[in-house]
PDB file of C-alpha atoms and ligand atoms in Angstrom:
ATOM      1  CA  UNK A   1     -83.968  98.471  76.814  1.00 57.00           C
ATOM      2  CA  UNK A   2     -83.192  98.518  72.825  1.00 79.00           C
ATOM      3  CA  UNK A   3     -86.443  99.509  71.618  1.00 93.00           C
ATOM      4  CA  UNK A   4     -85.164  97.775  67.583  1.00 95.00           C
ATOM      5  CA  UNK A   5     -87.568  95.195  67.139  1.00 96.00           C
ATOM      6  CA  UNK A   6     -90.422  97.566  68.430  1.00 97.00           C
ATOM      7  CA  UNK A   7     -89.129  99.828  66.119  1.00 97.00           C
ATOM      8  CA  UNK A   8     -88.813  97.340  63.148  1.00 97.00           C
ATOM      9  CA  UNK A   9     -91.882  95.576  63.561  1.00 98.00           C
ATOM     10  CA  UNK A  10     -93.594  99.231  63.636  1.00 98.00           C
ATOM     11  CA  UNK A  11     -92.496 100.738  60.035  1.00 97.00           C
ATOM     12  CA  UNK A  12     -93.020  96.892  58.615  1.00 98.00           C
ATOM     13  CA  UNK A  13     -96.810  96.998  59.628  1.00 98.00           C
ATOM     14  CA  UNK A  14     -97.159 100.258  57.776  1.00 97.00           C
ATOM     15  CA  UNK A  15     -97.492  98.100  55.302  1.00 98.00           C
ATOM     16  CA  UNK A  16    -100.795  97.166  55.831  1.00 98.00           C
ATOM     17  CA  UNK A  17    -102.133 100.677  56.073  1.00 98.00           C
ATOM     18  CA  UNK A  18    -105.305 101.309  54.570  1.00 98.00           C
ATOM     19  CA  UNK A  19    -105.171 104.955  53.084  1.00 98.00           C
ATOM     20  CA  UNK A  20    -106.836 105.699  50.147  1.00 98.00           C
ATOM     21  CA  UNK A  21    -107.925 108.852  51.181  1.00 97.00           C
ATOM     22  CA  UNK A  22    -104.667 110.774  52.719  1.00 96.00           C
ATOM     23  CA  UNK A  23    -102.203 108.164  51.209  1.00 97.00           C
ATOM     24  CA  UNK A  24    -100.069 108.830  54.267  1.00 97.00           C
ATOM     25  CA  UNK A  25     -99.265 105.377  56.289  1.00 98.00           C
ATOM     26  CA  UNK A  26     -98.919 105.240  60.702  1.00 98.00           C
ATOM     27  CA  UNK A  27     -97.285 101.947  61.608  1.00 98.00           C
ATOM     28  CA  UNK A  28     -97.506 101.912  65.392  1.00 98.00           C
ATOM     29  CA  UNK A  29     -95.896  98.884  67.617  1.00 98.00           C
ATOM     30  CA  UNK A  30     -96.944  98.251  71.404  1.00 98.00           C
ATOM     31  CA  UNK A  31     -95.221  96.512  73.912  1.00 98.00           C
ATOM     32  CA  UNK A  32     -96.774  94.586  76.819  1.00 98.00           C
ATOM     33  CA  UNK A  33     -95.280  94.523  80.061  1.00 97.00           C
ATOM     34  CA  UNK A  34     -95.359  90.065  79.797  1.00 94.00           C
ATOM     35  CA  UNK A  35     -92.360  91.211  76.866  1.00 96.00           C
ATOM     36  CA  UNK A  36     -95.676  90.971  73.709  1.00 97.00           C
ATOM     37  CA  UNK A  37     -95.827  92.861  70.754  1.00 98.00           C
ATOM     38  CA  UNK A  38     -99.139  93.336  69.148  1.00 98.00           C
ATOM     39  CA  UNK A  39     -98.504  95.709  66.096  1.00 98.00           C
ATOM     40  CA  UNK A  40    -101.318  98.181  64.373  1.00 98.00           C
ATOM     41  CA  UNK A  41    -101.647 100.781  61.231  1.00 98.00           C
ATOM     42  CA  UNK A  42    -103.768 103.056  60.186  1.00 98.00           C
ATOM     43  CA  UNK A  43    -107.446 102.296  59.062  1.00 98.00           C
ATOM     44  CA  UNK A  44    -109.224 104.938  56.454  1.00 98.00           C
ATOM     45  CA  UNK A  45    -112.525 105.037  55.943  1.00 98.00           C
ATOM     46  CA  UNK A  46    -114.893 107.245  53.156  1.00 98.00           C
ATOM     47  CA  UNK A  47    -116.495 108.645  55.706  1.00 97.00           C
ATOM     48  CA  UNK A  48    -113.861 110.228  57.904  1.00 95.00           C
ATOM     49  CA  UNK A  49    -114.802 110.438  61.864  1.00 95.00           C
ATOM     50  CA  UNK A  50    -114.599 106.390  61.421  1.00 97.00           C
ATOM     51  CA  UNK A  51    -110.743 106.478  60.645  1.00 97.00           C
ATOM     52  CA  UNK A  52    -109.190 104.821  63.380  1.00 98.00           C
ATOM     53  CA  UNK A  53    -105.345 105.685  64.025  1.00 98.00           C
ATOM     54  CA  UNK A  54    -102.340 102.744  63.712  1.00 98.00           C
ATOM     55  CA  UNK A  55    -101.564 103.604  67.589  1.00 98.00           C
ATOM     56  CA  UNK A  56    -105.510 103.294  68.501  1.00 98.00           C
ATOM     57  CA  UNK A  57    -105.680  99.560  66.433  1.00 98.00           C
ATOM     58  CA  UNK A  58    -103.019  98.423  68.058  1.00 98.00           C
ATOM     59  CA  UNK A  59    -104.420  99.132  71.728  1.00 98.00           C
ATOM     60  CA  UNK A  60    -107.286  97.358  70.681  1.00 98.00           C
ATOM     61  CA  UNK A  61    -105.988  94.239  69.101  1.00 98.00           C
ATOM     62  CA  UNK A  62    -104.393  93.985  72.469  1.00 98.00           C
ATOM     63  CA  UNK A  63    -106.836  94.734  74.949  1.00 98.00           C
ATOM     64  CA  UNK A  64    -109.323  92.439  72.633  1.00 98.00           C
ATOM     65  CA  UNK A  65    -106.964  89.731  72.977  1.00 97.00           C
ATOM     66  CA  UNK A  66    -107.050  90.065  77.309  1.00 97.00           C
ATOM     67  CA  UNK A  67    -103.542  92.547  77.214  1.00 98.00           C
ATOM     68  CA  UNK A  68    -103.851  95.759  80.366  1.00 97.00           C
ATOM     69  CA  UNK A  69    -100.692  96.729  81.208  1.00 98.00           C
ATOM     70  CA  UNK A  70     -97.767  98.087  78.691  1.00 98.00           C
ATOM     71  CA  UNK A  71     -94.607  99.204  78.955  1.00 98.00           C
ATOM     72  CA  UNK A  72     -93.860 101.429  75.383  1.00 98.00           C
ATOM     73  CA  UNK A  73     -95.351 101.814  71.943  1.00 98.00           C
ATOM     74  CA  UNK A  74     -93.067 102.994  68.685  1.00 98.00           C
ATOM     75  CA  UNK A  75     -95.009 105.416  66.011  1.00 98.00           C
ATOM     76  CA  UNK A  76     -93.833 105.360  62.356  1.00 97.00           C
ATOM     77  CA  UNK A  77     -94.827 106.954  59.572  1.00 96.00           C
ATOM     78  CA  UNK A  78     -94.797 108.222  56.059  1.00 92.00           C
ATOM     79  CA  UNK A  79     -93.399 111.743  56.856  1.00 85.00           C
ATOM     80  CA  UNK A  80     -89.865 112.645  57.064  1.00 81.00           C
ATOM     81  CA  UNK A  81     -89.916 113.891  61.305  1.00 90.00           C
ATOM     82  CA  UNK A  82     -90.987 112.322  64.158  1.00 95.00           C
ATOM     83  CA  UNK A  83     -94.830 111.490  64.841  1.00 96.00           C
ATOM     84  CA  UNK A  84     -96.390 111.999  67.435  1.00 95.00           C
ATOM     85  CA  UNK A  85     -99.344 110.277  68.860  1.00 97.00           C
ATOM     86  CA  UNK A  86    -103.031 112.624  68.316  1.00 97.00           C
ATOM     87  CA  UNK A  87    -105.063 113.341  70.782  1.00 97.00           C
ATOM     88  CA  UNK A  88    -107.959 110.738  70.542  1.00 97.00           C
ATOM     89  CA  UNK A  89    -104.489 108.350  71.092  1.00 98.00           C
ATOM     90  CA  UNK A  90    -102.792 110.510  73.916  1.00 98.00           C
ATOM     91  CA  UNK A  91    -106.282 109.372  76.051  1.00 98.00           C
ATOM     92  CA  UNK A  92    -106.773 106.060  74.614  1.00 98.00           C
ATOM     93  CA  UNK A  93    -103.069 104.961  76.351  1.00 98.00           C
ATOM     94  CA  UNK A  94    -104.339 106.962  79.345  1.00 97.00           C
ATOM     95  CA  UNK A  95    -107.097 104.589  79.850  1.00 97.00           C
ATOM     96  CA  UNK A  96    -104.580 101.862  80.398  1.00 97.00           C
ATOM     97  CA  UNK A  97    -100.682 102.833  80.886  1.00 97.00           C
ATOM     98  CA  UNK A  98     -98.935 104.411  83.235  1.00 97.00           C
ATOM     99  CA  UNK A  99     -98.186 108.391  82.711  1.00 97.00           C
ATOM    100  CA  UNK A 100     -94.889 108.309  84.489  1.00 97.00           C
ATOM    101  CA  UNK A 101     -93.066 105.247  82.528  1.00 98.00           C
ATOM    102  CA  UNK A 102     -95.354 104.370  79.624  1.00 98.00           C
ATOM    103  CA  UNK A 103     -92.671 105.391  76.827  1.00 98.00           C
ATOM    104  CA  UNK A 104     -93.696 106.938  73.982  1.00 98.00           C
ATOM    105  CA  UNK A 105     -91.167 106.662  70.798  1.00 98.00           C
ATOM    106  CA  UNK A 106     -91.712 109.109  67.837  1.00 97.00           C
ATOM    107  CA  UNK A 107     -89.170 106.468  65.406  1.00 96.00           C
ATOM    108  CA  UNK A 108     -87.786 107.760  61.726  1.00 96.00           C
ATOM    109  CA  UNK A 109     -86.423 104.926  61.728  1.00 94.00           C
ATOM    110  CA  UNK A 110     -84.026 102.490  63.727  1.00 92.00           C
ATOM    111  CA  UNK A 111     -81.408 104.219  64.609  1.00 93.00           C
ATOM    112  CA  UNK A 112     -83.448 108.079  64.765  1.00 95.00           C
ATOM    113  CA  UNK A 113     -85.719 108.214  67.281  1.00 96.00           C
ATOM    114  CA  UNK A 114     -87.228 110.111  70.183  1.00 96.00           C
ATOM    115  CA  UNK A 115     -88.759 109.461  73.380  1.00 97.00           C
ATOM    116  CA  UNK A 116     -91.282 110.951  75.385  1.00 98.00           C
ATOM    117  CA  UNK A 117     -93.444 109.346  78.957  1.00 98.00           C
ATOM    118  CA  UNK A 118     -97.235 109.751  78.464  1.00 98.00           C
ATOM    119  CA  UNK A 119     -97.420 111.710  81.094  1.00 98.00           C
ATOM    120  CA  UNK A 120     -95.427 114.002  79.305  1.00 98.00           C
ATOM    121  CA  UNK A 121     -97.496 114.391  75.995  1.00 98.00           C
ATOM    122  CA  UNK A 122    -100.777 114.215  77.989  1.00 98.00           C
ATOM    123  CA  UNK A 123    -100.628 116.358  81.255  1.00 97.00           C
ATOM    124  CA  UNK A 124    -103.262 116.207  83.894  1.00 95.00           C
ATOM    125  CA  UNK A 125    -105.009 113.868  81.374  1.00 95.00           C
ATOM    126  CA  UNK A 126    -108.183 112.935  82.309  1.00 94.00           C
ATOM    127  CA  UNK A 127    -107.898 109.041  84.074  1.00 91.00           C
ATOM    128  CA  UNK A 128    -110.247 106.232  84.867  1.00 90.00           C
ATOM    129  CA  UNK A 129    -110.126 108.033  88.277  1.00 89.00           C
ATOM    130  CA  UNK A 130    -111.655 110.856  87.292  1.00 92.00           C
ATOM    131  CA  UNK A 131    -115.118 109.428  87.164  1.00 92.00           C
ATOM    132  CA  UNK A 132    -115.324 108.316  90.779  1.00 89.00           C
ATOM    133  CA  UNK A 133    -117.975 109.855  92.685  1.00 80.00           C
ATOM    134  CA  UNK A 134    -117.493 112.333  95.523  1.00 76.00           C
ATOM    135  CA  UNK A 135    -119.457 110.200  97.728  1.00 74.00           C
ATOM    136  CA  UNK A 136    -117.082 106.920  95.879  1.00 71.00           C
ATOM    137  CA  UNK A 137    -113.407 108.730  97.328  1.00 65.00           C
ATOM    138  CA  UNK A 138    -114.965 109.771 100.802  1.00 70.00           C
ATOM    139  CA  UNK A 139    -116.384 105.713 101.172  1.00 64.00           C
ATOM    140  CA  UNK A 140    -113.277 104.239 100.197  1.00 58.00           C
TER     141      UNK A 140
HETATM  142 ZN1  LIG B 201    -104.331 109.083  66.916  1.00 65.46          ZN
END
């Protein structure tokens, strides 16, 4: 899979980042298995804990429009190195994405990027199946 278009959209979406406090812009582009792309930027808040990352913005946009199956996400930030997703975003991705096949792409630009699976980034994730009680597991 070529990720050039996905990387281009993450870089473009970074322009919309709302970052009056950190001035650190991040853009993300999420690819669904059906081939649609949902973008997101980071959105800061004066109450810092209300800040939302670019990756979660993209996931929440997609899920709120009925998407549940994803193939890859690109992350591009205002730094000069590869930008990995934070722990909270990894957990949100673990809710919807296959740990073995979902690709997380840290892109400096369209020519220079790293790819890791979600399972490599968040091994032994707390996943929806962990919420099943022992009783549910025995009867199913
Ligand atoms: Zn994050």
